[in-house]
Structures are given as structure tokens and as C-alpha cells.
mmCIF file of C-alpha atoms in Angstrom:
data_model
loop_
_atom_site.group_PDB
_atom_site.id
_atom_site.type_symbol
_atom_site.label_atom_id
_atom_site.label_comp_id
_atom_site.label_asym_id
_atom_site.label_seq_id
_atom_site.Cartn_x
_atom_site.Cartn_y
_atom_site.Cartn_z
ATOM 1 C CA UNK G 1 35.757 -24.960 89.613
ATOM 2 C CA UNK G 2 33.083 -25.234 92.162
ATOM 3 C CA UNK G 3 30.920 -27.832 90.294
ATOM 4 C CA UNK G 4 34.152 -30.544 89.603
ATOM 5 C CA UNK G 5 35.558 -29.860 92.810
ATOM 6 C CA UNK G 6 33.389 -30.958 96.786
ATOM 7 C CA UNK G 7 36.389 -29.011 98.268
ATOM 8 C CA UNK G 8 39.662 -27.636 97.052
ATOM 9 C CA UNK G 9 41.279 -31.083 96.787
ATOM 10 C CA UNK G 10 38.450 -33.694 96.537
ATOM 11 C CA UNK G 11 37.314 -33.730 92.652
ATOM 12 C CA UNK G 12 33.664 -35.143 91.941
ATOM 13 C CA UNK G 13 35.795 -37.897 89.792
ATOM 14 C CA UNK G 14 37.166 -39.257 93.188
ATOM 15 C CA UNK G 15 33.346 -39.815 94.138
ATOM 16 C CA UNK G 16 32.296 -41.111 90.940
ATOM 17 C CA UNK G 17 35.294 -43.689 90.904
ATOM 18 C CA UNK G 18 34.450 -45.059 94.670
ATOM 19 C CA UNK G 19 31.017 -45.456 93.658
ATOM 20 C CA UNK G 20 30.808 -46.328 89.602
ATOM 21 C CA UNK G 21 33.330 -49.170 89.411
ATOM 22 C CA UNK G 22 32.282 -51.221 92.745
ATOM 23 C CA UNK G 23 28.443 -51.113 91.154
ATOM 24 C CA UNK G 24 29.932 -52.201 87.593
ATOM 25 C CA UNK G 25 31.809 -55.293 89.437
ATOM 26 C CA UNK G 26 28.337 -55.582 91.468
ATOM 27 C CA UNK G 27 26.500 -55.688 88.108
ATOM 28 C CA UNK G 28 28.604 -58.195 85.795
ATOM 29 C CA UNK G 29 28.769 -60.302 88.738
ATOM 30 C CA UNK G 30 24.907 -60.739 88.065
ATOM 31 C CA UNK G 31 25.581 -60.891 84.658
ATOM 32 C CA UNK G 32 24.845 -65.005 83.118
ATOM 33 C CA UNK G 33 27.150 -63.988 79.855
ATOM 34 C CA UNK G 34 30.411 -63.337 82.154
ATOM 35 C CA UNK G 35 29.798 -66.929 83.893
ATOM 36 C CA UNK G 36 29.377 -68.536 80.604
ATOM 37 C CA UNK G 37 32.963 -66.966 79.492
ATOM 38 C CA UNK G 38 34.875 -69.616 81.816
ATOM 39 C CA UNK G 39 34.573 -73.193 81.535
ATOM 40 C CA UNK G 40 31.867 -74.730 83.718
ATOM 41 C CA UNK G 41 34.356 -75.822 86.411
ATOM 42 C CA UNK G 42 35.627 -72.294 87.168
ATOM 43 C CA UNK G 43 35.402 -71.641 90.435
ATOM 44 C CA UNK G 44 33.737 -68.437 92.566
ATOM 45 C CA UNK G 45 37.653 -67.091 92.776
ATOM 46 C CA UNK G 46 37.735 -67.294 89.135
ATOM 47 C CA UNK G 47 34.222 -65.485 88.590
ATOM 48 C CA UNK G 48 35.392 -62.908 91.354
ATOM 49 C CA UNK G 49 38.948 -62.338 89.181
ATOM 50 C CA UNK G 50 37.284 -62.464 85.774
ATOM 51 C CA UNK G 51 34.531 -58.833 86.668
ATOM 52 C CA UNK G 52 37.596 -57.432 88.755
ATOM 53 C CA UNK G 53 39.830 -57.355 85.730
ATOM 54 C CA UNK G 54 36.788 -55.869 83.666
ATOM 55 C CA UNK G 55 36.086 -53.121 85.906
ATOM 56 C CA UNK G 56 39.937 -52.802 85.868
ATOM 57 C CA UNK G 57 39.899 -52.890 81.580
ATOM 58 C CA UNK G 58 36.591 -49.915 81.585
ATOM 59 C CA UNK G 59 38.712 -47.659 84.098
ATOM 60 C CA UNK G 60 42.319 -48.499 81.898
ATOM 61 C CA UNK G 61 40.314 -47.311 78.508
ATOM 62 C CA UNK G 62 38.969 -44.424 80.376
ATOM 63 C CA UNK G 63 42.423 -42.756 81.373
ATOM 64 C CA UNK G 64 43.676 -43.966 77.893
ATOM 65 C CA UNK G 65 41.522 -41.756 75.836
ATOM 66 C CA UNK G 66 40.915 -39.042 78.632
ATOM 67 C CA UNK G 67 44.978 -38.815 78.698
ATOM 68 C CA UNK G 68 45.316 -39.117 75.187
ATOM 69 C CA UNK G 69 42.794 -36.084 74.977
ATOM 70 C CA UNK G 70 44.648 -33.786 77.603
ATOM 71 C CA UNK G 71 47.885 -34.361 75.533
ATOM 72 C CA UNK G 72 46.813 -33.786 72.438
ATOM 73 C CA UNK G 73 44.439 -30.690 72.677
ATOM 74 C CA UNK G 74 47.107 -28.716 74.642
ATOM 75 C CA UNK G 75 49.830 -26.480 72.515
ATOM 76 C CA UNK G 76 52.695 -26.939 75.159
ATOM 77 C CA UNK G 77 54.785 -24.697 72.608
ATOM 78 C CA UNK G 78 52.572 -22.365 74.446
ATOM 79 C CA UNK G 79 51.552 -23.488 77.820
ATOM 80 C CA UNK G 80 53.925 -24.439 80.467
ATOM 81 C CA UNK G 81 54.315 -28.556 80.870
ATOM 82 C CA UNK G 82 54.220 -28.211 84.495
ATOM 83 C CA UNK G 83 51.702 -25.030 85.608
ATOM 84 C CA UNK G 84 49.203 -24.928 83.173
ATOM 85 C CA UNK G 85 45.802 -25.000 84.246
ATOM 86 C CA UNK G 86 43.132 -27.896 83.198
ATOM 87 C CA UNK G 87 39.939 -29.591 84.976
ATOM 88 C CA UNK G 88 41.126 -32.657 83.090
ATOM 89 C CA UNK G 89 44.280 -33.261 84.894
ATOM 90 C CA UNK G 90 42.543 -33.481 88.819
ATOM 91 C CA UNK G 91 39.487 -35.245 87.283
ATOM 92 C CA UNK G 92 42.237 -37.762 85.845
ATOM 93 C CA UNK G 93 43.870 -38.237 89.155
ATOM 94 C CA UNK G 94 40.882 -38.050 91.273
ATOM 95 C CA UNK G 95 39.390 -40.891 89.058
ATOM 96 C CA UNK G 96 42.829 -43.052 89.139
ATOM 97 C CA UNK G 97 42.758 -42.889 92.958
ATOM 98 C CA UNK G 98 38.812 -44.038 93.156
ATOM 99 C CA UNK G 99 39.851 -46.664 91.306
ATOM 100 C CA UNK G 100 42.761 -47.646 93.081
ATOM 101 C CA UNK G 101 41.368 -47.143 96.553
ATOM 102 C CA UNK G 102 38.100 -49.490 96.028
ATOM 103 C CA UNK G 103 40.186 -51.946 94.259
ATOM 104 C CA UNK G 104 43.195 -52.245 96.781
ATOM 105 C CA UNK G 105 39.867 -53.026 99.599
ATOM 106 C CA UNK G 106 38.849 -56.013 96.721
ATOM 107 C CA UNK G 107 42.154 -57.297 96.963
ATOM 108 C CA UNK G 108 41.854 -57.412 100.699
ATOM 109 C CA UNK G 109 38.713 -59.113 100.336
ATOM 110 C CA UNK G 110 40.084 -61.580 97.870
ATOM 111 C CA UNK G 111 42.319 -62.595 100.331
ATOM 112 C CA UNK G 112 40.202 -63.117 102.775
ATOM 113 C CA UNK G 113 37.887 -65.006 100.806
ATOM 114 C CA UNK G 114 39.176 -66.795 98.661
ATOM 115 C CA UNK G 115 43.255 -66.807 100.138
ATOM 116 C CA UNK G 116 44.664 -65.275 97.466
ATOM 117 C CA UNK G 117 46.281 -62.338 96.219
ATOM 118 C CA UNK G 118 49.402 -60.487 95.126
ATOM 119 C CA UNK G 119 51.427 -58.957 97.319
ATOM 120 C CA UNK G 120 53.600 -56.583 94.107
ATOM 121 C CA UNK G 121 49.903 -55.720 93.295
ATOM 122 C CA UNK G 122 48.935 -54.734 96.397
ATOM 123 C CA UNK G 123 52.566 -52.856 97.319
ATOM 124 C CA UNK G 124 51.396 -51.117 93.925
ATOM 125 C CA UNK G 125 48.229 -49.822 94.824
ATOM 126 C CA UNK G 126 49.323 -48.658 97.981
ATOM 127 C CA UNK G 127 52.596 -46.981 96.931
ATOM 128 C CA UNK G 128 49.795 -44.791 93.889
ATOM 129 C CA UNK G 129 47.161 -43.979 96.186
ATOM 130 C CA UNK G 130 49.671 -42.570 98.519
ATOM 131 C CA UNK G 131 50.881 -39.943 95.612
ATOM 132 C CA UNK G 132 47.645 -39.606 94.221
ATOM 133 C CA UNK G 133 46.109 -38.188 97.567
ATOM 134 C CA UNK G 134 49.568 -36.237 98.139
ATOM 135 C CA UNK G 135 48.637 -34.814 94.441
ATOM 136 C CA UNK G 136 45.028 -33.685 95.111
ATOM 137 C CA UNK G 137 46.140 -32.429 98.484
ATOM 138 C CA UNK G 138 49.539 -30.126 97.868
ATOM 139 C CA UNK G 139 49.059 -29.884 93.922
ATOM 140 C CA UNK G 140 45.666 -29.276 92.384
ATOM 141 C CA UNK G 141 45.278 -25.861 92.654
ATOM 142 C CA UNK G 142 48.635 -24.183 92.357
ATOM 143 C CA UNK G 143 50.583 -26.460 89.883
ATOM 144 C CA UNK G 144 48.354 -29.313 88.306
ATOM 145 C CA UNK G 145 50.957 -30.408 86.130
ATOM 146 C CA UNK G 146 48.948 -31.847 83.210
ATOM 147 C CA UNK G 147 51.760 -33.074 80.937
ATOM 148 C CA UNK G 148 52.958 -35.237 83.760
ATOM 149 C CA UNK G 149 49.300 -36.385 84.546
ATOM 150 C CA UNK G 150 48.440 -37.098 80.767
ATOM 151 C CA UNK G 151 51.807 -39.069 80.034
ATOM 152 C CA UNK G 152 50.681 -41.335 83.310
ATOM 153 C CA UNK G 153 47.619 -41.994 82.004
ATOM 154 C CA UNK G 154 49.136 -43.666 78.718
ATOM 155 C CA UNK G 155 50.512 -45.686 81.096
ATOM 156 C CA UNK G 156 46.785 -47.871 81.388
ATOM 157 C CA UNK G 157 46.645 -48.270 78.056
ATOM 158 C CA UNK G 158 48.713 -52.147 78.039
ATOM 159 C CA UNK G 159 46.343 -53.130 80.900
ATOM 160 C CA UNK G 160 43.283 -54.066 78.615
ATOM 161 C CA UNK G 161 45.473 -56.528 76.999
ATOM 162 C CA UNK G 162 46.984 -58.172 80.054
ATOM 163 C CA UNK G 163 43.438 -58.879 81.047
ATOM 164 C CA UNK G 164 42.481 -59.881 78.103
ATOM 165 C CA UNK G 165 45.445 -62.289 77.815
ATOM 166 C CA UNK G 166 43.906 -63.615 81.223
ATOM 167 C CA UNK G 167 40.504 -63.626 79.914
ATOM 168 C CA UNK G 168 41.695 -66.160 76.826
ATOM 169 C CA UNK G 169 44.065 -68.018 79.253
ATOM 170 C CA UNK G 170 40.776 -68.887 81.788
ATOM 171 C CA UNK G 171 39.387 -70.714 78.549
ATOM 172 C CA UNK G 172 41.544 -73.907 78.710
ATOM 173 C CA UNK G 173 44.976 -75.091 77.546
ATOM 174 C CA UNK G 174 43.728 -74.670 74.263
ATOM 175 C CA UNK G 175 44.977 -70.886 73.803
ATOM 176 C CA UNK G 176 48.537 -71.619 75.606
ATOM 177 C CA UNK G 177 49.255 -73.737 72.559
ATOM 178 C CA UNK G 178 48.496 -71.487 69.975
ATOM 179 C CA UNK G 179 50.114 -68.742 67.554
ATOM 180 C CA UNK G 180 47.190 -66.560 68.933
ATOM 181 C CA UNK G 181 49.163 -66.167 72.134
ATOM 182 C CA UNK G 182 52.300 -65.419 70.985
ATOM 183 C CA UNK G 183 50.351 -62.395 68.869
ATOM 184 C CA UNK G 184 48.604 -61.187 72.561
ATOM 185 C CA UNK G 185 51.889 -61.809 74.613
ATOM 186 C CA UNK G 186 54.303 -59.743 71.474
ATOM 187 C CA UNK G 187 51.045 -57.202 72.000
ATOM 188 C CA UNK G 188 51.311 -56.735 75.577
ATOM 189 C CA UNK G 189 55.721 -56.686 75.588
ATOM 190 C CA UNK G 190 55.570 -53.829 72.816
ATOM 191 C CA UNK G 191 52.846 -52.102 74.390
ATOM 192 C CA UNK G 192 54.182 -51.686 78.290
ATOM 193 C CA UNK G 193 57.257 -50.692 77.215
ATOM 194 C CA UNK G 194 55.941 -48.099 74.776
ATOM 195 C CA UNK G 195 53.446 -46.682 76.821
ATOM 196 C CA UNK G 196 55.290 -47.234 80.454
ATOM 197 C CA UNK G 197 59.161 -46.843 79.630
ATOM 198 C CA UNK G 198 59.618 -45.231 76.674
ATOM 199 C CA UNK G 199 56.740 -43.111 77.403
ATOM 200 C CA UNK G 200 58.606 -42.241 81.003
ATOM 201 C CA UNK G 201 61.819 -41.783 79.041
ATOM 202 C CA UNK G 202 60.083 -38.773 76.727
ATOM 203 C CA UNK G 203 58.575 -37.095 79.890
ATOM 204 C CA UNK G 204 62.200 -35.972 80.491
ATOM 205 C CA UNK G 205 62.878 -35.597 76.821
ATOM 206 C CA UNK G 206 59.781 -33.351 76.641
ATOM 207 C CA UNK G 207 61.022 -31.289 79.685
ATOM 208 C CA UNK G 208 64.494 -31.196 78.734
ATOM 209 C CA UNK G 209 63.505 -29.511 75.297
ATOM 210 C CA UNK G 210 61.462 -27.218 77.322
ATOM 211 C CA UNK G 211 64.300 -26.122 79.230
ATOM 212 C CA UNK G 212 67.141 -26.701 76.856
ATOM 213 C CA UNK G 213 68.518 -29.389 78.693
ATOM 214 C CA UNK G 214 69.297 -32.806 78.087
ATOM 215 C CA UNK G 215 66.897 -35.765 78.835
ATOM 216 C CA UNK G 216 68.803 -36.929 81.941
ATOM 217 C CA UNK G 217 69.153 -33.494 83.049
ATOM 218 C CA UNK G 218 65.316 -32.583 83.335
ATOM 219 C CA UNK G 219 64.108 -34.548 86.219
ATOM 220 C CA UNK G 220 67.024 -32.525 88.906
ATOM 221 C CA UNK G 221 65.270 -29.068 87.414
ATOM 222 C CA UNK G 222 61.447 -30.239 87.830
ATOM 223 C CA UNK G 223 60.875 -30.490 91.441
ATOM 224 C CA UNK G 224 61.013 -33.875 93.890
ATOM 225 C CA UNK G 225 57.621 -34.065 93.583
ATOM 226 C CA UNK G 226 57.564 -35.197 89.915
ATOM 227 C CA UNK G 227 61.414 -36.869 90.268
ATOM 228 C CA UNK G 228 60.504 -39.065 93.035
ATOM 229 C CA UNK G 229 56.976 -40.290 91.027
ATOM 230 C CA UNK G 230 58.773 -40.546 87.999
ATOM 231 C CA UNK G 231 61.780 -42.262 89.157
ATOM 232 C CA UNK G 232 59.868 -44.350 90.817
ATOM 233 C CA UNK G 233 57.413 -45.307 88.442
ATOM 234 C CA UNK G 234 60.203 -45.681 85.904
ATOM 235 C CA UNK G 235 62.083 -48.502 87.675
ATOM 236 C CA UNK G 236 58.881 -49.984 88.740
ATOM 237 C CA UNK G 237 58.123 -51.006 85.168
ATOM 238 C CA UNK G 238 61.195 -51.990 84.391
ATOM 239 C CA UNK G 239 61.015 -54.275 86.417
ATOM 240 C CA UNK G 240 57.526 -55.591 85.279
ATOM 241 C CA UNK G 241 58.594 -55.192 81.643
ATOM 242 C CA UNK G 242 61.689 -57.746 82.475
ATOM 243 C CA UNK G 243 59.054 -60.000 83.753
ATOM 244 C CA UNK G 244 56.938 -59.916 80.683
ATOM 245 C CA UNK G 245 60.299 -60.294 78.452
ATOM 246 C CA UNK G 246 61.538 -63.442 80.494
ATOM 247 C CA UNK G 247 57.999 -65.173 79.834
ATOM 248 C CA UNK G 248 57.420 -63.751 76.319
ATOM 249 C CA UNK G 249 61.226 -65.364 75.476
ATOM 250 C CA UNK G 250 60.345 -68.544 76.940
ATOM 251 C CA UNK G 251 56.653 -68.749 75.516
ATOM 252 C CA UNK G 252 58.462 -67.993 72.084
ATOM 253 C CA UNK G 253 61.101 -70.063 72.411
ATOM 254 C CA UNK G 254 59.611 -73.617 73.386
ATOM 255 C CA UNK G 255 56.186 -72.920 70.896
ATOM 256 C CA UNK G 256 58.718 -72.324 68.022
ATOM 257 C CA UNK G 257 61.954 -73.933 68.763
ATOM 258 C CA UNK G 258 60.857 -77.208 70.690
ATOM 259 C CA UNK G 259 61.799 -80.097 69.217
ATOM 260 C CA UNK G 260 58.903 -83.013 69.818
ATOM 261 C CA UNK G 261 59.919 -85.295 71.806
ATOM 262 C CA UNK G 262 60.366 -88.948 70.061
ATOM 263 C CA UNK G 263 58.553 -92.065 70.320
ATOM 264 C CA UNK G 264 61.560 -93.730 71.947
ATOM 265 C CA UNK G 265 62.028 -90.819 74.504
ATOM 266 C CA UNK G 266 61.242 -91.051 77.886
ATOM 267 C CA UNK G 267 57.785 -92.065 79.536
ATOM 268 C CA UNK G 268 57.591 -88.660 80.708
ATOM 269 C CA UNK G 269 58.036 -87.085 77.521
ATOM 270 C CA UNK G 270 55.650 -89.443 75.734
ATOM 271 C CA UNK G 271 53.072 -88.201 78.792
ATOM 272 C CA UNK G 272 54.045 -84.348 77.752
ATOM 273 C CA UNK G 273 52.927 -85.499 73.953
ATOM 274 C CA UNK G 274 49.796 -86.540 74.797
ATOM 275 C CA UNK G 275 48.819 -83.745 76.601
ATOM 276 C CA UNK G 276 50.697 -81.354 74.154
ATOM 277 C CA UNK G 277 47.890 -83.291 71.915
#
């Protein structure tokens, strides 16, 4: 314990994420193949966004197969889904809240720099780093809860493709008219929900079944600390997944079902042609 942990609730991973991802951005900032991804007329904002959502793709893969790991090398016919013991589960959180805590100052910086940024994002960040550093300071040593932990680390595993959706977007109009997108955006909607909602939903099917309980019954027998994250969480990505639904319908709906506009329509159709061209 002493060697992952500085003190009983600051895990080396907390350290490591402060300091490893702001020298990653630092370093593909310097990088000549991540400037020659955009088009030459991208501007420093663009650059800036482009290594953030890198960093934020390395530390997304890194929970993904970490979490995957914890969940699949634990027999929870055996171990309690709540108590059991694991140096994974505060290296997981300690690493999600470097992460979040170095990139919620970015996104202040962003703003002041360039005079931009998302407020949801930023309400986000703030609203995880507050229960990850209520985790590491109440929960590490007396009831880790690793199932929980692992479960929320699925959770990164649709944010390499969101990025990587902006990545191709950045290149030009070029990608927003093809089939390619449609594939990346039906990626992405299948993805959240499976790994944000449904995966939220079998938390309390996993409990219940523990318990001998029904789904909707488990979060009321597992403590406010997990029903309040949950909960939260849950409704959080609904509402993110509706987002993602509304666009993919509409994406999907004009690539496919559009009709083109005629040669007698109106000049301002016959401008959307051309450019459609």
C-alpha cells in the first residue's frame, strides 16, 4: 500500500495524471505531424483543440482496458461488488481525477485565449472531480468499491471515437458528405449508450442479483454514495445520448433521404448544389 499510495487518500496515479498528460499535450504540440493533420488554414485554437482531444483519447484507452481488466479478473461470485479490496480501483480514480483536474484548468485557459469553451463540459468536469476527491478522501481505504469503479471506467471507452469523429471533421467538408460519417456517427450512438446507459443500467442489475433484488431496487440498498453518482451519471448521459440521437437522425436522414434539389428550384438551392458538389 505504501508504494501506490503518498498518503492514505492521494494515490501515485493522481501525481502521474497531473504531470503525464499536460507534458503529452506539451509534446504533440511540438510535434510537425499533428499540424500537418489540419488543413493549412487551421488556426492556433484548432491546433490547441486537436492535442487536447489526444491527450483526452490516450487517458480514455487507458481507463478502457485498465477497467476492462479490474472487471474481468475479479470472481464477484466470490468477492463482494462493493468492499472488496484492489490497488486498481484508487489507481483508476486517482488517474481519472489527474486527468480531469489539469484538463478542466485547459479549458479555462482556452477560454481565455482563444474565447471559447463549453460550459456542459466544464459543469462536467467540475461536478467528477468533486466525487472523485470525495472518493479518495471518505472511500479508499474502507470500501473501494471496484465493481462500481470498473463499470465507470467503460464509460471512456466512446470518447476515442468522438474525437476521432472531430479529428476527420477538422479535415474539410469533404468527410460531412460521406457514408464514412454515417459509419463513425452509428459508431459513436451504439457505443455511448452501450458503454454509458446500458452499462449504468447493469450496475443495478449486477447488484440486484447480488442481493436478490430487482434492478430498480438495488441502488435504495447500496448506499447514497454510489446512488447519488450513479443517478447522476445515469441521467447525465441520457441526456448526451439524446443529443447524439437528434444529430445522428438528422445526419442520416438528409445524406440518405434528401431529394436534390432541381435545376428549376430556387437560387438558393442551386447555391446549396454547388457546394453540395
Amino acid at each position: 500500500m505504501a508504494l501506490d499510495f503518498i498518503s492514505p487518500h492521494i494515490p501515485l496515479s493522481l501525481i502521474a495524471g497531473l504531470t503525464f498528460y499536460p507534458a503529452l499535450f506539451g509534446t504533440l504540440r511540438r510535434q510537425r505531424w499533428v499540424r500537418d493533420f489540419l488543413p493549412p488554414k487551421a488556426d492556433q485554437q484548432k491546433y490547441y483543440h486537436l492535442c487536447n482531444k489526444m491527450v483526452a483519447s490516450t487517458h480514455s484507452t487507458i481507463m478502457t482496458i485498465t477497467g476492462i481488466y479490474l472487471l474481468s479478473t475479479v470472481d464477484w461470485t466470490k468477492n463482494d461488488i462493493s468492499t472488496y479490496k484492489t490497488q486498481i480501483t484508487p489507481f483508476l480514480v486517482g488517474l481519472e481525477l489527474g486527468y480531469l483536474t489539469q484538463d478542466t484548468v485547459f479549458e479555462f485557459y482556452q477560454r481565455a485565449a482563444f474565447g471559447v469553451g463549453s460550459n456542459l463540459i466544464l459543469f462536467h468536469h467540475v461536478a467528477v472531480i468533486l466525487g472523485s476527491a470525495y472518493y479518495l478522501y471518505a472511500l479508499t481505504l474502507t470500501n473501494p468499491g471496484p465493481y462500481f469503479i470498473g463499470m465507470l471506467s467503460l464509460m471512456n471507452m466512446s470518447t476515442p471515437i468522438l474525437h476521432f469523429r472531430w479529428a476527420l471533421q477538422s479535415k474539410g467538408r469533404t468527410f460531412f458528405n460521406s457514408r464514412l460519417k454515417r459509419f463513425v456517427d452509428t459508431a459513436l450512438l451504439v457505443t455511448y449508450f452501450w458503454c454509458r446507459i446500458f452499462g449504468n443500467w447493469w450496475m443495478g442489475y449486477a447488484i440486484g442479483a447480488k442481493l436478490g433484488v430487482a434492478w430498480y431496487e438495488a441502488p435504495w440498498l447500496i448506499g447514497k454514495k454510489f446512488t447519488i453518482t450513479t443517478t447522476t451519471m445515469f441521467f447525465m448521459n441520457v441526456v448526451w445520448w439524446a443529443i447524439l440521437a437528434k444529430q445522428w437522425v438528422k445526419s442520416v436522414r438528409v445524406f440518405y433521404f434528401s431529394k436534390e434539389p432541381s435545376s428549376s428550384s430556387s437560387p438558393a438551392a442551386k447555391v446549396l448544389l454547388k457546394k453540395k458538389e
